[in-house]
Amino acid sequence: MANFYGFARSNYFKVKDAEAFVAWADKFGSLGVWTRDDMHAIYSDCPDSGCWPSAAWSEDEDDFIEIDLEAELAEHLADGEVAILMQCGAEKLRYLSGYATAIDNTGKSVTVSMGDIYALAESAFGVTPTAAEY
């Protein structure tokens, strides 16, 4: 069995309250923040998967609880800002995966996946290509 190695980062964007944003990111323990001028970017600092966190520790529950990273991030975005969350990874060269999500401060989002290429190829060329996997 092979290990999955992932990587995740965002673009730079403006937030409503920088201090509250950094405190929010810190609650995950595996979400880093880069700051450049008055803009911020996030990245996964998870030593296990390298992916975006899907849970956070809850003192009230004394356990991890599932979270919606995109929805929570949207609450911090300044008006008119769009965050791009990119994630890619691989299990050796057996399986490659990647996606990008754009989310605005209202919570509206769009996502594109590397896997979308199969439908695009079928539409463009009229054939069903084989999967690029093991």
Short mmCIF file of C-alpha atoms in Angstrom, two decimals:
data_model
loop_
_atom_site.label_atom_id
_atom_site.label_comp_id
_atom_site.label_asym_id
_atom_site.label_seq_id
_atom_site.Cartn_x
_atom_site.Cartn_y
_atom_site.Cartn_z
CA MET A 1 0.00 0.00 0.00
CA ALA A 2 1.36 3.41 -0.96
CA ASN A 3 1.09 6.64 0.96
CA PHE A 4 -0.80 9.67 -0.31
CA TYR A 5 1.12 12.93 -0.35
CA GLY A 6 -0.87 16.08 -0.77
CA PHE A 7 -0.28 19.80 -1.01
CA ALA A 8 -2.74 22.64 -0.55
CA ARG A 9 -2.49 26.41 -0.72
CA SER A 10 -4.57 29.44 -1.59
CA ASN A 11 -4.09 32.69 -3.38
CA TYR A 12 -3.67 35.95 -1.43
CA PHE A 13 -6.87 37.72 -0.40
CA LYS A 14 -8.07 40.46 1.93
CA VAL A 15 -9.92 39.65 5.14
CA LYS A 16 -12.28 41.68 7.33
CA ASP A 17 -10.21 41.35 10.51
CA ALA A 18 -6.64 40.06 10.27
CA GLU A 19 -6.37 39.18 13.97
CA ALA A 20 -9.63 37.19 13.94
CA PHE A 21 -8.60 35.46 10.71
CA VAL A 22 -5.24 34.32 12.11
CA ALA A 23 -6.93 33.12 15.31
CA TRP A 24 -9.42 31.14 13.20
CA ALA A 25 -6.61 29.51 11.19
CA ASP A 26 -4.69 28.69 14.38
CA LYS A 27 -7.59 26.61 15.74
CA PHE A 28 -6.84 23.89 13.18
CA GLY A 29 -3.23 23.33 14.17
CA SER A 30 -2.46 22.32 10.59
CA LEU A 31 -3.40 25.48 8.70
CA GLY A 32 -0.65 28.00 8.09
CA VAL A 33 -1.04 31.65 7.16
CA TRP A 34 1.21 33.75 4.95
CA THR A 35 0.86 37.51 5.13
CA ARG A 36 1.95 39.96 2.44
CA ASP A 37 1.09 43.63 2.93
CA ASP A 38 -2.63 43.64 3.81
CA MET A 39 -3.36 40.27 2.20
CA HIS A 40 -3.29 36.71 3.50
CA ALA A 41 -2.97 33.22 2.05
CA ILE A 42 -3.47 29.87 3.75
CA TYR A 43 -1.73 26.56 3.23
CA SER A 44 -1.93 23.08 4.66
CA ASP A 45 0.73 22.31 7.20
CA CYS A 46 -0.68 18.85 7.91
CA PRO A 47 2.18 16.37 8.29
CA ASP A 48 -0.10 13.41 7.57
CA SER A 49 -1.94 14.28 4.37
CA GLY A 50 -0.91 17.77 3.28
CA CYS A 51 -4.61 18.40 2.53
CA TRP A 52 -7.10 20.96 3.74
CA PRO A 53 -8.45 20.21 7.22
CA SER A 54 -11.92 18.71 7.47
CA ALA A 55 -12.10 18.68 11.27
CA ALA A 56 -11.11 20.85 14.21
CA TRP A 57 -10.72 20.16 17.90
CA SER A 58 -13.70 21.23 19.98
CA GLU A 59 -13.11 21.95 23.67
CA ASP A 60 -16.88 21.72 24.24
CA GLU A 61 -17.13 18.27 22.63
CA ASP A 62 -13.69 17.16 23.83
CA ASP A 63 -13.30 15.65 20.38
CA PHE A 64 -12.73 16.54 16.76
CA ILE A 65 -15.78 17.86 14.92
CA GLU A 66 -16.31 18.09 11.17
CA ILE A 67 -16.00 21.58 9.74
CA ASP A 68 -16.81 23.27 6.44
CA LEU A 69 -13.54 25.06 5.72
CA GLU A 70 -14.94 26.93 2.72
CA ALA A 71 -17.97 28.27 4.60
CA GLU A 72 -15.86 29.32 7.57
CA LEU A 73 -13.28 30.98 5.32
CA ALA A 74 -16.01 32.90 3.46
CA GLU A 75 -17.04 34.54 6.75
CA HIS A 76 -13.57 36.08 7.03
CA LEU A 77 -13.23 37.36 3.46
CA ALA A 78 -13.56 41.09 2.88
CA ASP A 79 -16.39 42.23 0.63
CA GLY A 80 -15.70 41.46 -3.02
CA GLU A 81 -12.78 39.12 -2.27
CA VAL A 82 -12.38 35.65 -3.77
CA ALA A 83 -10.20 32.95 -2.25
CA ILE A 84 -8.86 30.20 -4.50
CA LEU A 85 -8.19 26.95 -2.65
CA MET A 86 -5.99 24.53 -4.57
CA GLN A 87 -5.15 20.99 -3.56
CA CYS A 88 -3.23 18.29 -5.38
CA GLY A 89 -1.64 15.04 -4.45
CA ALA A 90 -0.61 11.59 -5.48
CA GLU A 91 -0.40 8.03 -4.29
CA LYS A 92 2.89 7.21 -5.97
CA LEU A 93 1.99 7.53 -9.65
CA ARG A 94 -1.01 5.25 -9.30
CA TYR A 95 -3.50 8.02 -8.65
CA LEU A 96 -3.12 11.75 -9.17
CA SER A 97 -5.77 14.09 -7.91
CA GLY A 98 -6.33 17.77 -7.77
CA TYR A 99 -8.99 20.39 -7.58
CA ALA A 100 -9.44 24.09 -7.15
CA THR A 101 -12.33 25.92 -5.52
CA ALA A 102 -13.08 29.62 -5.79
CA ILE A 103 -15.19 31.04 -2.96
CA ASP A 104 -16.35 34.57 -2.34
CA ASN A 105 -17.30 36.40 0.83
CA THR A 106 -20.98 35.45 0.39
CA GLY A 107 -20.17 31.73 0.39
CA LYS A 108 -20.80 31.22 -3.33
CA SER A 109 -18.29 28.78 -4.78
CA VAL A 110 -17.28 26.98 -7.95
CA THR A 111 -14.99 23.95 -8.20
CA VAL A 112 -13.01 22.32 -10.96
CA SER A 113 -11.33 18.92 -10.66
CA MET A 114 -8.56 17.31 -12.68
CA GLY A 115 -11.02 14.47 -13.18
CA ASP A 116 -13.26 16.83 -15.17
CA ILE A 117 -10.94 16.27 -18.14
CA TYR A 118 -12.59 12.92 -18.93
CA ALA A 119 -16.00 14.48 -19.64
CA LEU A 120 -14.36 17.33 -21.54
CA ALA A 121 -12.39 14.89 -23.70
CA GLU A 122 -15.46 12.78 -24.38
CA SER A 123 -17.42 15.88 -25.39
CA ALA A 124 -14.62 17.28 -27.56
CA PHE A 125 -13.47 14.05 -29.25
CA GLY A 126 -16.42 11.68 -28.99
CA VAL A 127 -14.44 8.95 -27.26
CA THR A 128 -14.23 7.78 -23.67
CA PRO A 129 -10.55 7.85 -22.69
CA THR A 130 -9.06 5.39 -20.25
CA ALA A 131 -8.36 6.65 -16.75
CA ALA A 132 -4.88 7.92 -15.94
CA GLU A 133 -4.46 5.60 -13.00
CA TYR A 134 -2.98 2.27 -11.97
#
